[in-house]
Coordinates of C-alpha atoms in Angstrom, one line a residue:
M226 CA 5.2 -11.1 -32.9
L227 CA 3.3 -11.4 -30.5
K228 CA 5.3 -12.9 -27.7
N229 CA 2.8 -12.6 -24.1
R230 CA -1.3 -13.4 -24.7
V231 CA -1.1 -12.3 -21.2
L232 CA -0.4 -8.5 -21.4
L233 CA -1.7 -8.0 -24.0
L234 CA -5.4 -8.7 -22.5
L235 CA -4.6 -6.5 -19.9
V236 CA -3.7 -3.9 -22.2
A237 CA -6.2 -4.4 -23.8
V238 CA -8.6 -4.1 -20.9
G239 CA -7.4 -0.9 -19.6
L240 CA -7.3 0.8 -22.9
A241 CA -11.0 -0.4 -23.1
A242 CA -11.8 0.8 -19.1
A243 CA -10.4 4.0 -20.1
A244 CA -12.2 4.5 -22.8
G245 CA -15.7 3.9 -21.6
L246 CA -15.4 4.2 -18.0
A247 CA -14.2 7.5 -16.0
F248 CA -11.2 8.1 -14.2
V249 CA -12.7 10.0 -11.0
T250 CA -15.7 11.4 -10.5
H251 CA -17.2 14.6 -9.4
A252 CA -20.1 14.7 -6.6
P253 CA -21.9 18.3 -4.4
N254 CA -21.2 16.1 -1.9
R255 CA -20.6 12.5 -0.4
L256 CA -24.5 10.6 -1.2
L257 CA -24.9 12.0 -4.4
S258 CA -23.9 9.9 -8.0
G259 CA -20.6 11.4 -9.0
Q260 CA -20.3 12.5 -12.2
A261 CA -17.5 12.2 -14.5
V262 CA -14.4 14.3 -15.0
S263 CA -13.2 14.0 -18.4
W264 CA -10.1 13.0 -19.5
A265 CA -8.9 16.9 -20.9
I266 CA -8.8 17.7 -17.4
V267 CA -7.0 14.8 -16.6
L268 CA -4.2 15.3 -18.7
G269 CA -4.3 19.1 -19.6
A270 CA -1.5 21.2 -18.6
G271 CA 1.0 18.5 -19.1
R272 CA 0.1 15.9 -16.9
W273 CA -0.5 13.6 -20.1
M274 CA 3.4 12.5 -19.1
A275 CA 2.2 10.6 -15.5
L276 CA 1.3 7.8 -18.8
L277 CA 4.2 7.6 -20.0
P278 CA 4.8 4.0 -17.6
A279 CA 2.3 2.1 -20.3
L280 CA 4.6 2.5 -23.2
P281 CA 6.4 -0.7 -22.8
L282 CA 3.5 -2.0 -21.9
V283 CA 2.2 -1.7 -24.8
V284 CA 5.0 -2.6 -26.4
G285 CA 5.3 -5.5 -24.0
P286 CA 3.4 -8.1 -25.5
F287 CA 5.2 -8.2 -28.5
L288 CA 9.2 -7.7 -26.8
P289 CA 11.5 -11.2 -26.7
Q290 CA 10.6 -12.3 -23.1
S291 CA 13.6 -12.3 -21.1
R292 CA 14.9 -11.3 -17.3
A293 CA 15.4 -8.0 -17.8
V294 CA 12.3 -7.4 -20.1
H295 CA 10.1 -9.1 -17.4
L296 CA 11.8 -6.6 -15.1
V297 CA 11.2 -3.3 -17.0
L298 CA 7.3 -4.1 -17.7
A299 CA 7.3 -5.1 -14.0
V300 CA 8.3 -1.4 -12.9
S301 CA 6.9 -0.1 -15.5
A302 CA 3.4 -1.3 -14.6
A303 CA 4.7 -0.1 -10.3
A304 CA 5.2 3.2 -11.6
L305 CA 1.9 3.5 -14.1
A306 CA -0.3 2.1 -10.4
A307 CA 1.6 5.0 -8.8
S308 CA 0.9 7.4 -11.1
L309 CA -3.0 6.9 -11.7
L310 CA -2.9 6.9 -8.4
W311 CA -1.2 10.7 -8.2
L312 CA -3.2 12.1 -10.9
A313 CA -6.3 11.2 -9.5
G314 CA -5.0 12.9 -6.1
D315 CA -3.9 16.1 -8.7
V316 CA -7.5 16.3 -9.8
A317 CA -9.0 16.0 -6.7
I318 CA -6.9 19.2 -4.9
R319 CA -7.6 21.0 -8.4
L320 CA -11.6 20.9 -8.0
A321 CA -11.2 21.2 -4.1
D322 CA -10.1 24.6 -5.7
T323 CA -13.5 26.2 -6.6
A324 CA -16.1 23.8 -4.9
T325 CA -17.1 24.3 -1.6
P326 CA -16.2 22.1 0.9
S327 CA -19.2 19.2 1.1
A328 CA -18.1 17.8 -2.6
R329 CA -16.2 15.3 -3.4
T330 CA -14.2 13.8 -5.8
S331 CA -13.8 9.8 -5.9
F332 CA -12.3 7.1 -8.5
G333 CA -14.2 5.9 -10.8
G334 CA -14.8 2.8 -12.7
A335 CA -11.2 3.1 -15.1
F336 CA -8.8 3.9 -11.6
W337 CA -10.2 0.8 -10.5
L338 CA -9.6 -1.2 -13.5
I339 CA -6.4 -0.1 -15.0
E340 CA -4.7 0.0 -11.3
A341 CA -5.7 -3.8 -11.1
M342 CA -4.7 -4.8 -14.7
A343 CA -1.3 -2.3 -13.9
A344 CA -1.0 -4.8 -10.0
L345 CA -1.7 -7.6 -12.6
A346 CA 0.3 -7.2 -15.1
A347 CA 3.0 -6.5 -12.4
A348 CA 2.4 -9.5 -11.0
D349 CA 2.7 -11.9 -14.1
A350 CA 6.0 -10.4 -14.7
L351 CA 8.0 -11.0 -11.4
Q352 CA 5.5 -14.5 -11.6
R353 CA 7.8 -15.4 -15.5
G354 CA 11.5 -13.2 -14.9
I355 CA 12.0 -14.1 -11.6
S356 CA 12.3 -18.0 -10.4
N357 CA 12.6 -17.7 -6.8
P358 CA 9.4 -16.8 -4.8
A359 CA 10.9 -15.4 -1.9
A360 CA 13.1 -12.4 -4.3
R361 CA 9.9 -12.3 -6.0
I362 CA 8.0 -11.0 -3.4
T363 CA 10.6 -8.7 -2.3
I364 CA 10.9 -7.1 -5.3
G365 CA 7.0 -7.6 -4.7
A366 CA 7.5 -4.9 -1.7
V367 CA 10.0 -2.7 -2.9
L368 CA 7.0 -2.0 -5.8
I369 CA 4.8 -1.3 -4.5
L370 CA 6.8 2.2 -2.6
P371 CA 5.7 4.4 -5.0
I372 CA 1.9 3.9 -4.2
L373 CA 2.8 4.0 -0.5
A374 CA 4.4 7.4 -0.8
V375 CA 1.9 8.9 -3.1
I376 CA -0.7 8.1 -0.4
G377 CA 2.0 9.4 2.5
G378 CA 2.2 12.5 1.1
G379 CA -1.1 13.9 1.3
A380 CA -1.1 14.1 -2.4
I381 CA -4.6 12.4 -2.6
D382 CA -5.9 14.2 1.3
Q383 CA -8.4 15.3 -1.1
L384 CA -10.3 12.5 -2.7
S385 CA -13.3 11.7 -0.5
I386 CA -11.5 7.7 0.8
M387 CA -9.1 10.4 2.3
K388 CA -11.8 12.4 3.8
E389 CA -13.1 9.5 5.9
Y390 CA -10.2 8.2 6.9
A391 CA -9.5 11.5 7.9
N392 CA -13.1 11.6 10.0
R393 CA -13.0 8.4 11.1
R394 CA -8.5 7.8 12.3
S395 CA -9.5 6.6 15.6
V396 CA -12.3 4.5 14.1
F397 CA -10.1 2.9 11.7
A398 CA -7.1 1.6 13.2
T399 CA -9.5 0.2 15.8
A400 CA -11.7 -1.9 12.9
V401 CA -8.5 -3.0 11.6
A402 CA -6.8 -3.8 15.3
T403 CA -10.2 -5.5 16.3
H404 CA -10.4 -7.0 13.2
L405 CA -6.8 -9.0 13.3
A406 CA -7.3 -9.8 17.0
I407 CA -11.4 -11.7 15.5
V408 CA -9.1 -14.1 12.9
G409 CA -6.0 -14.2 15.3
A410 CA -8.9 -15.1 18.2
T411 CA -10.3 -18.1 15.7
L412 CA -6.6 -19.6 14.2
L413 CA -6.3 -20.4 18.0
P414 CA -9.2 -23.0 18.0
T415 CA -9.3 -23.6 14.8
L416 CA -5.5 -25.1 15.2
G417 CA -6.0 -26.7 18.4
I418 CA -9.3 -28.9 17.3
G419 CA -8.3 -29.2 13.8
L420 CA -4.6 -30.8 13.9
P421 CA -5.3 -33.4 16.0
L422 CA -8.5 -34.5 14.5
G423 CA -7.0 -34.2 10.9
V424 CA -3.8 -36.7 12.7
L425 CA -7.0 -38.7 14.2
L426 CA -9.0 -39.1 10.7
D427 CA -5.2 -40.1 9.4
R428 CA -4.8 -43.0 11.0
R429 CA -8.4 -44.0 12.0
A430 CA -10.2 -44.1 8.1
R431 CA -13.2 -45.0 8.9
L432 CA -14.5 -41.9 10.8
R433 CA -13.5 -39.6 8.0
R434 CA -17.0 -40.1 6.1
P435 CA -18.6 -39.0 9.2
V436 CA -17.0 -35.8 10.4
F437 CA -16.2 -34.8 7.1
A438 CA -20.0 -34.7 5.7
V439 CA -20.7 -32.8 10.1
L440 CA -18.2 -30.1 8.1
N441 CA -19.5 -29.5 4.9
I442 CA -22.7 -29.7 5.9
I443 CA -21.7 -26.4 8.2
Q444 CA -20.3 -25.1 5.5
T445 CA -23.3 -25.3 3.1
I446 CA -24.9 -22.5 6.0
P447 CA -24.9 -19.2 5.1
S448 CA -22.9 -16.9 7.1
I449 CA -25.3 -14.5 9.2
A450 CA -27.1 -18.0 9.6
L451 CA -24.7 -19.5 11.8
F452 CA -23.4 -16.4 13.7
G453 CA -27.6 -15.7 14.5
L454 CA -28.4 -19.5 16.0
L455 CA -25.5 -19.1 18.2
I456 CA -27.0 -16.0 19.0
A457 CA -29.5 -17.5 21.5
P458 CA -28.2 -20.2 23.2
L459 CA -25.0 -17.8 24.4
A460 CA -27.3 -15.4 26.0
G461 CA -29.0 -18.4 27.8
L462 CA -25.9 -20.2 29.0
V463 CA -24.9 -16.6 30.2
A464 CA -28.0 -16.0 32.3
F465 CA -27.4 -19.6 32.9
A466 CA -24.0 -18.6 34.6
P467 CA -23.5 -14.5 34.8
L468 CA -20.0 -15.1 35.9
L469 CA -19.6 -15.6 31.8
G470 CA -20.7 -12.8 30.6
R471 CA -18.2 -10.6 33.6
I472 CA -15.5 -13.0 31.7
G473 CA -16.4 -10.5 27.6
I474 CA -19.2 -13.7 26.8
S475 CA -22.6 -12.8 25.8
G476 CA -25.2 -13.7 22.3
I477 CA -23.7 -10.9 21.2
G478 CA -20.3 -9.7 19.8
A479 CA -16.9 -11.3 18.8
T480 CA -17.4 -14.8 20.9
P481 CA -20.4 -15.7 18.3
A482 CA -18.5 -14.6 16.0
I483 CA -15.3 -15.8 16.6
I484 CA -17.0 -19.8 17.4
A485 CA -19.0 -19.5 13.9
L486 CA -15.7 -19.0 12.2
T487 CA -13.7 -21.8 14.0
L488 CA -16.6 -24.2 12.1
Y489 CA -15.8 -22.6 9.5
S490 CA -12.3 -22.9 9.5
L491 CA -12.1 -26.6 10.9
L492 CA -13.3 -28.0 6.9
P493 CA -9.7 -27.0 5.3
I494 CA -7.4 -27.2 8.2
V495 CA -8.5 -31.4 9.0
R496 CA -8.6 -31.4 5.0
S497 CA -5.2 -30.3 5.1
T498 CA -3.2 -32.1 7.6
T499 CA -5.3 -35.8 6.8
A500 CA -4.1 -35.0 2.2
G501 CA -0.7 -33.9 4.6
L502 CA 0.4 -37.0 6.6
E503 CA -2.0 -39.5 3.4
Q504 CA 0.5 -38.0 0.9
V505 CA 3.3 -39.3 2.8
P506 CA 5.7 -42.5 1.1
G507 CA 4.9 -45.8 2.7
S508 CA 8.7 -46.3 2.1
V509 CA 9.7 -43.7 3.7
V510 CA 7.9 -44.8 6.9
D511 CA 9.2 -48.3 6.7
A512 CA 12.7 -47.4 6.2
A513 CA 12.2 -44.9 9.6
T514 CA 10.9 -48.3 11.4
G515 CA 13.8 -50.2 9.9
M516 CA 16.7 -47.5 11.0
G517 CA 14.1 -47.9 14.7
M518 CA 12.2 -44.7 14.9
T519 CA 9.5 -45.6 17.8
P520 CA 5.7 -44.5 16.1
A521 CA 6.0 -41.2 17.6
Q522 CA 9.3 -40.4 16.5
I523 CA 7.8 -41.3 12.8
F524 CA 5.7 -38.7 13.5
R525 CA 7.4 -35.7 14.3
R526 CA 10.8 -36.3 12.6
V527 CA 9.5 -37.9 9.4
E528 CA 6.1 -37.6 8.7
V529 CA 5.2 -33.6 10.1
P530 CA 8.5 -32.2 8.0
L531 CA 6.9 -33.9 4.8
A532 CA 3.2 -33.1 5.6
L533 CA 3.3 -29.1 6.5
P534 CA 3.7 -27.7 3.2
V535 CA 0.2 -29.2 2.1
V536 CA -1.4 -28.1 6.4
V537 CA 0.2 -24.6 5.6
A538 CA -1.1 -24.5 1.9
G539 CA -4.7 -25.6 4.4
L540 CA -4.2 -22.7 6.4
R541 CA -3.9 -20.1 3.4
V542 CA -7.4 -20.7 2.5
T543 CA -8.5 -20.4 6.6
V544 CA -6.9 -17.3 6.5
V545 CA -8.5 -16.3 4.1
Q546 CA -11.3 -17.0 4.2
A547 CA -11.1 -16.0 8.0
V548 CA -10.3 -12.5 7.1
G549 CA -13.4 -11.9 4.6
L550 CA -15.4 -13.5 6.7
T551 CA -14.7 -11.3 10.2
A552 CA -15.9 -8.7 7.6
V553 CA -20.2 -10.3 7.5
A554 CA -19.5 -11.0 11.7
A555 CA -20.3 -6.6 12.8
L556 CA -22.8 -7.0 11.5
I557 CA -23.8 -9.4 15.0
G558 CA -21.9 -6.4 16.8
A559 CA -18.8 -7.9 16.4
G560 CA -16.9 -4.8 15.2
G561 CA -14.1 -5.0 13.1
L562 CA -14.0 -3.6 9.4
G563 CA -17.1 -5.1 8.3
A564 CA -18.5 -2.5 10.5
I565 CA -16.8 0.8 8.2
I566 CA -18.5 -1.2 6.1
F567 CA -22.2 -1.9 6.7
Q568 CA -22.5 1.9 7.6
G569 CA -21.3 3.4 4.5
L570 CA -24.1 0.8 2.6
N571 CA -26.3 1.8 5.4
G572 CA -26.0 5.9 4.4
S573 CA -25.2 5.4 0.5
A574 CA -21.9 6.5 0.8
I575 CA -19.2 5.0 -1.2
D576 CA -16.6 6.0 -0.4
L577 CA -16.7 4.6 2.7
V578 CA -17.7 0.9 1.5
L579 CA -14.4 1.5 0.6
L580 CA -12.7 3.0 3.2
G581 CA -12.7 -0.9 4.7
V582 CA -13.3 -2.5 1.1
V583 CA -9.7 -1.9 -0.1
P584 CA -7.9 -2.4 3.4
L585 CA -9.8 -5.9 4.5
V586 CA -8.6 -7.1 0.5
A587 CA -4.8 -5.4 1.7
I588 CA -5.1 -7.7 4.7
A589 CA -6.8 -11.2 2.3
I590 CA -4.2 -10.8 0.1
T591 CA -0.9 -9.9 2.4
A592 CA -2.0 -13.0 4.3
D593 CA -2.0 -14.9 0.8
I594 CA 1.5 -14.3 -0.2
A595 CA 3.1 -14.8 3.2
L596 CA 1.4 -18.3 3.1
K597 CA 2.1 -19.3 -0.2
L598 CA 5.3 -18.6 0.5
A599 CA 6.1 -20.5 3.1
V600 CA 4.4 -23.3 1.9
T601 CA 7.3 -22.2 -1.6
M602 CA 10.3 -22.5 1.1
L603 CA 9.2 -25.3 2.9
K604 CA 8.2 -27.5 -0.7
M605 CA 11.5 -26.5 -0.9
R606 CA 13.1 -28.0 2.0
S607 CA 11.4 -30.9 2.2
G608 CA 12.9 -32.1 -1.6

């Protein structure tokens, strides 16, 4: 009898991907489209045993939904993800022995879909089997270790994406550092402006409509357009005051990127701050007033702690949004992972694009999970 419809759907999608898409592809060079490598070659010589972790997932939808079963499913999904990664690397190593140095073996559509389904299956199992958020994230981090071991052990070094990484190792490290620096530099003015503005709007309700109208209009402007609109004013400002240029401000690069990203980030921070303060029960404020607290004490000791979970939830949206939009800022010379992505797009090198996309997604997911955990912990403390 069916017990878990979500897992059944994930398994069905994974099987359909395996049947209809290539697991890995092989091409003469990085610019040409690769040909699918058959499953017979991938799983030959006993390598099919790498798929054994998939068996618990296939029968999982029909098993009793106990905590032990969910933990087994989570471990199986993580093991399957690591095994698939090893299989792809193994194929690349075998094909490299008979191919020219310029040949490339790349992940196919089936690999990405099955990996995604395995990750979702693990997340679903942990969500169902473990109620404590901190324990859930801790176990999830442990389950990622086999994947990191496969990567760190060199098992996938012959894959095209890893060859792209090897060719751009120093550039890649600089791109990641630049990307994180721009996001961090964006958060400082965003919080410095957004938090006080949110408090002001909570205290002055008549200002909410015009302020939110302006912030909503900013959100509707395409990011590349806003980046472009800032180039001329900043260039003119630097021409008027050359000292600004000496400290790194210019019409292109990080400066317009940080200004534009700050403008985009204000809406979720201001809205969450206002909403968080609004949801503080009036009876709690009245009780604090009755105890003799001053308005400043009520704000610091009562309103801020109760509003903080909502504020951090808004920060979560802001950070994830900033991580993604920073990639677009590479078009105006800001650098970061977007520079690698657009370089790959210009050269029709898909694996170079993935070299920028994969860490970008990893950073966004990591930030989202960390801030989601912070929200949960704050709610538990305030509750």
